Each structure stands twice: as C-alpha cells, then as structure tokens.
XYZ file of C-alpha atoms in Angstrom:
189
model
C 0.083 0.051 -0.134
C 2.943 2.541 0.857
C 4.236 1.507 -2.366
C 1.126 2.528 -4.358
C 0.369 6.049 -2.163
C 4.512 6.828 -2.922
C 4.108 6.035 -6.496
C 0.956 8.086 -6.487
C 2.780 11.129 -5.147
C 5.605 11.072 -7.586
C 2.896 11.078 -10.499
C 1.383 13.841 -9.034
C 4.453 15.874 -8.426
C 5.361 15.237 -12.266
C 2.040 16.156 -13.333
C 1.834 19.693 -11.269
C 1.699 22.462 -13.693
C 1.243 20.555 -16.808
C -1.514 19.315 -18.740
C -2.674 16.421 -20.903
C -1.002 16.522 -24.248
C -0.529 14.219 -27.287
C 2.067 11.854 -28.113
C 5.238 13.633 -28.922
C 6.007 14.372 -32.616
C 9.139 12.002 -32.900
C 7.484 9.458 -30.710
C 9.893 10.160 -27.759
C 8.338 10.473 -24.288
C 9.365 13.605 -22.663
C 7.755 15.169 -19.741
C 7.065 19.049 -19.481
C 9.546 20.188 -17.140
C 12.037 17.780 -17.422
C 15.673 18.638 -16.882
C 16.944 17.775 -20.104
C 20.494 19.058 -20.318
C 22.948 21.254 -18.637
C 22.478 23.856 -21.402
C 20.780 24.560 -24.602
C 23.115 22.987 -26.810
C 23.114 20.073 -24.676
C 19.162 19.787 -25.126
C 19.035 20.323 -28.695
C 21.417 17.109 -29.158
C 19.356 15.262 -26.371
C 15.975 15.857 -28.739
C 17.852 15.023 -31.810
C 17.349 18.332 -33.932
C 19.940 18.045 -36.501
C 19.333 21.027 -38.093
C 19.283 23.356 -35.114
C 22.655 21.645 -34.085
C 24.318 22.524 -37.517
C 23.258 25.977 -37.098
C 24.723 26.273 -33.688
C 27.897 24.830 -35.101
C 27.870 27.588 -37.975
C 27.276 30.585 -35.555
C 29.656 32.873 -34.276
C 31.777 32.251 -31.034
C 29.479 34.774 -29.264
C 25.931 33.247 -30.289
C 27.485 29.573 -29.506
C 28.470 30.976 -26.154
C 24.292 31.447 -25.507
C 23.812 27.843 -26.163
C 26.913 26.353 -24.476
C 26.736 28.394 -21.132
C 24.805 26.637 -18.440
C 24.604 29.970 -16.789
C 22.637 31.743 -19.332
C 18.622 32.220 -18.438
C 16.861 32.254 -21.811
C 14.202 30.831 -23.758
C 14.908 28.999 -27.084
C 12.084 28.044 -29.730
C 13.883 25.017 -31.546
C 12.679 24.378 -34.746
C 12.181 20.735 -35.712
C 13.865 19.046 -38.700
C 10.655 18.849 -40.830
C 9.874 22.617 -40.192
C 13.409 23.424 -41.010
C 13.115 21.709 -44.274
C 9.745 23.616 -44.726
C 11.851 27.315 -43.972
C 14.698 26.108 -46.446
C 12.018 25.062 -49.503
C 10.169 28.084 -48.620
C 13.557 30.022 -49.432
C 14.158 27.928 -52.632
C 17.122 26.234 -51.133
C 18.511 23.393 -49.062
C 18.868 23.370 -45.334
C 22.816 23.418 -45.640
C 22.170 26.360 -48.233
C 20.190 28.253 -45.659
C 23.208 27.136 -43.151
C 26.038 28.837 -45.660
C 24.546 32.144 -46.038
C 26.463 34.547 -44.591
C 24.832 35.739 -41.232
C 21.904 33.353 -41.021
C 23.002 31.279 -38.409
C 23.445 34.020 -35.668
C 20.374 35.809 -37.104
C 17.979 32.912 -37.052
C 18.827 31.895 -33.239
C 18.846 35.228 -32.116
C 15.540 35.408 -33.496
C 14.567 32.106 -31.595
C 15.476 33.530 -28.115
C 13.906 35.301 -25.553
C 16.421 36.641 -22.625
C 14.533 35.145 -19.818
C 13.099 31.698 -19.347
C 9.639 31.636 -20.427
C 7.374 28.426 -19.776
C 4.090 27.643 -21.383
C 2.343 28.817 -17.832
C 3.389 32.463 -18.987
C 1.247 32.015 -22.335
C -2.055 33.720 -21.907
C -5.291 31.685 -21.855
C -7.392 31.656 -25.039
C -9.544 34.543 -23.284
C -6.839 36.876 -23.148
C -6.084 37.763 -26.897
C -3.963 39.067 -28.723
C -1.658 37.257 -26.275
C 1.637 38.788 -24.863
C 4.151 40.504 -27.095
C 8.020 39.969 -26.427
C 11.205 41.162 -28.216
C 13.588 38.473 -29.110
C 17.284 38.600 -29.104
C 17.424 40.053 -32.498
C 14.746 42.832 -31.871
C 12.096 41.071 -33.702
C 8.571 41.352 -31.845
C 7.232 38.007 -30.849
C 3.758 37.292 -29.945
C 2.884 34.273 -27.714
C -0.567 32.916 -27.076
C -3.102 30.184 -26.353
C -5.682 29.172 -28.866
C -9.138 27.887 -27.966
C -7.843 24.118 -28.189
C -5.209 25.091 -25.720
C -2.173 24.836 -28.351
C 0.644 27.225 -27.480
C 1.403 29.408 -30.437
C 4.328 31.745 -31.479
C 4.365 34.055 -34.231
C 7.385 36.262 -35.223
C 9.957 33.559 -35.572
C 11.828 33.807 -39.152
C 8.631 35.296 -40.601
C 6.623 32.353 -40.008
C 3.351 31.350 -37.790
C 4.629 28.355 -35.937
C 3.013 26.121 -33.062
C 4.824 24.617 -30.056
C 4.614 20.923 -29.654
C 3.499 20.526 -26.154
C 5.004 17.292 -25.190
C 8.424 19.145 -25.814
C 7.945 22.085 -24.072
C 9.358 23.225 -20.840
C 12.513 21.538 -21.353
C 14.664 22.552 -18.770
C 18.560 23.112 -20.200
C 20.518 24.160 -17.170
C 18.915 27.564 -16.244
C 17.311 28.008 -19.805
C 14.141 26.589 -20.968
C 13.589 25.096 -24.638
C 10.497 24.626 -26.622
C 10.402 22.437 -29.806
C 8.219 24.346 -32.468
C 6.353 22.909 -35.690
C 5.331 24.340 -38.616
C 1.210 24.223 -38.433
C 0.898 23.216 -42.154
C 2.708 19.961 -41.275
C 0.540 16.900 -40.129
C 0.773 16.542 -36.247
C -0.670 13.650 -33.891
C-alpha cells in the first residue's frame, strides 16, 4: 500500500503544472519540465534536432556561447527538422544552403531566443487575446498566445506562424528553457 501511495505522490508531483498532451511528434516520451540537459546545445542534441545543431555549429563564438553556457537564462524556440526543411524550401534552397548564407546562423538563432526563461504557464489563456508580446534577441517582436484548443502558439519567428509541440515544451536546459516548435501546416498527431 505504501508503495502505491508513494508512486501516486511521484505521479502527482510530475503532473503538477502540466496538462494532458498528445504523443510527442517523434515518438519520444518527454515530460514537461524535464531537466533535459546542462545547456541549450545539450538539449538540442538530446532531442535530436540535427538542423538546429548544425546552425549552432555555424554560428559565431558569441552566439555559440548563448547555447553552451549553463548559466544563461533564456528561452529557445527550437525548430524541428521537418519545419526547418519547410523554411529552406520556402527560400528555394536546402537546409545546408540556408546555413551557408552569410549571417543566417546568428540571425536565425537570435530570432528564436528570448532573454529570460518563459514556460508555457506564461502564455495567456484563450480569453486573453491578442496574447503577450516580447522582443527576441534580434529585436523582432514575438507574440505568444494559447488558442481555443489550448495549443501554445508563437508568431514572429523567422517570418513564420508556428505552433509549439506541447509534449516537447518546458524542457529545462541548465537555467534556460527550450520549446520545440513545428510548422502548423505539417501533419501532427
């Protein structure tokens, strides 16, 4: 009986602050709020975001430091690989072609970073439209909101309208948080 009660307590602690979500996009079972890595680059590698890892590798030392320093307190909207492919296709190039463009890596990464950790609990509920506006590290205005199906959304990243994959959100990366974003036009579970 004590074992069942202890298991129930652990489950309740893990579930506190989260809500039911569909299966992860890639079949991974990640918990919201999981301490996934020591820094953002570590989290990107553990989630398997190859395109973002390549962009980090191509960025300047100053921008790379934002991803490798565990003391940084940031929010990173990490683009999944299929969405990255859609972005490249919309630019009539390949992923490597985008990465090779002068200044792309630094611009793209700073466009997806906020200077403070914002968990999905910060997103306004559907009754609070038009959402919350923040400024990305590149100076772009980013809008965060929750739609009527309680899907967390973000607008303003690399000129696209994107949706957070809720089972891959609130991933703790040192003192930072990472949310994996997907293109709303791509099929999701």
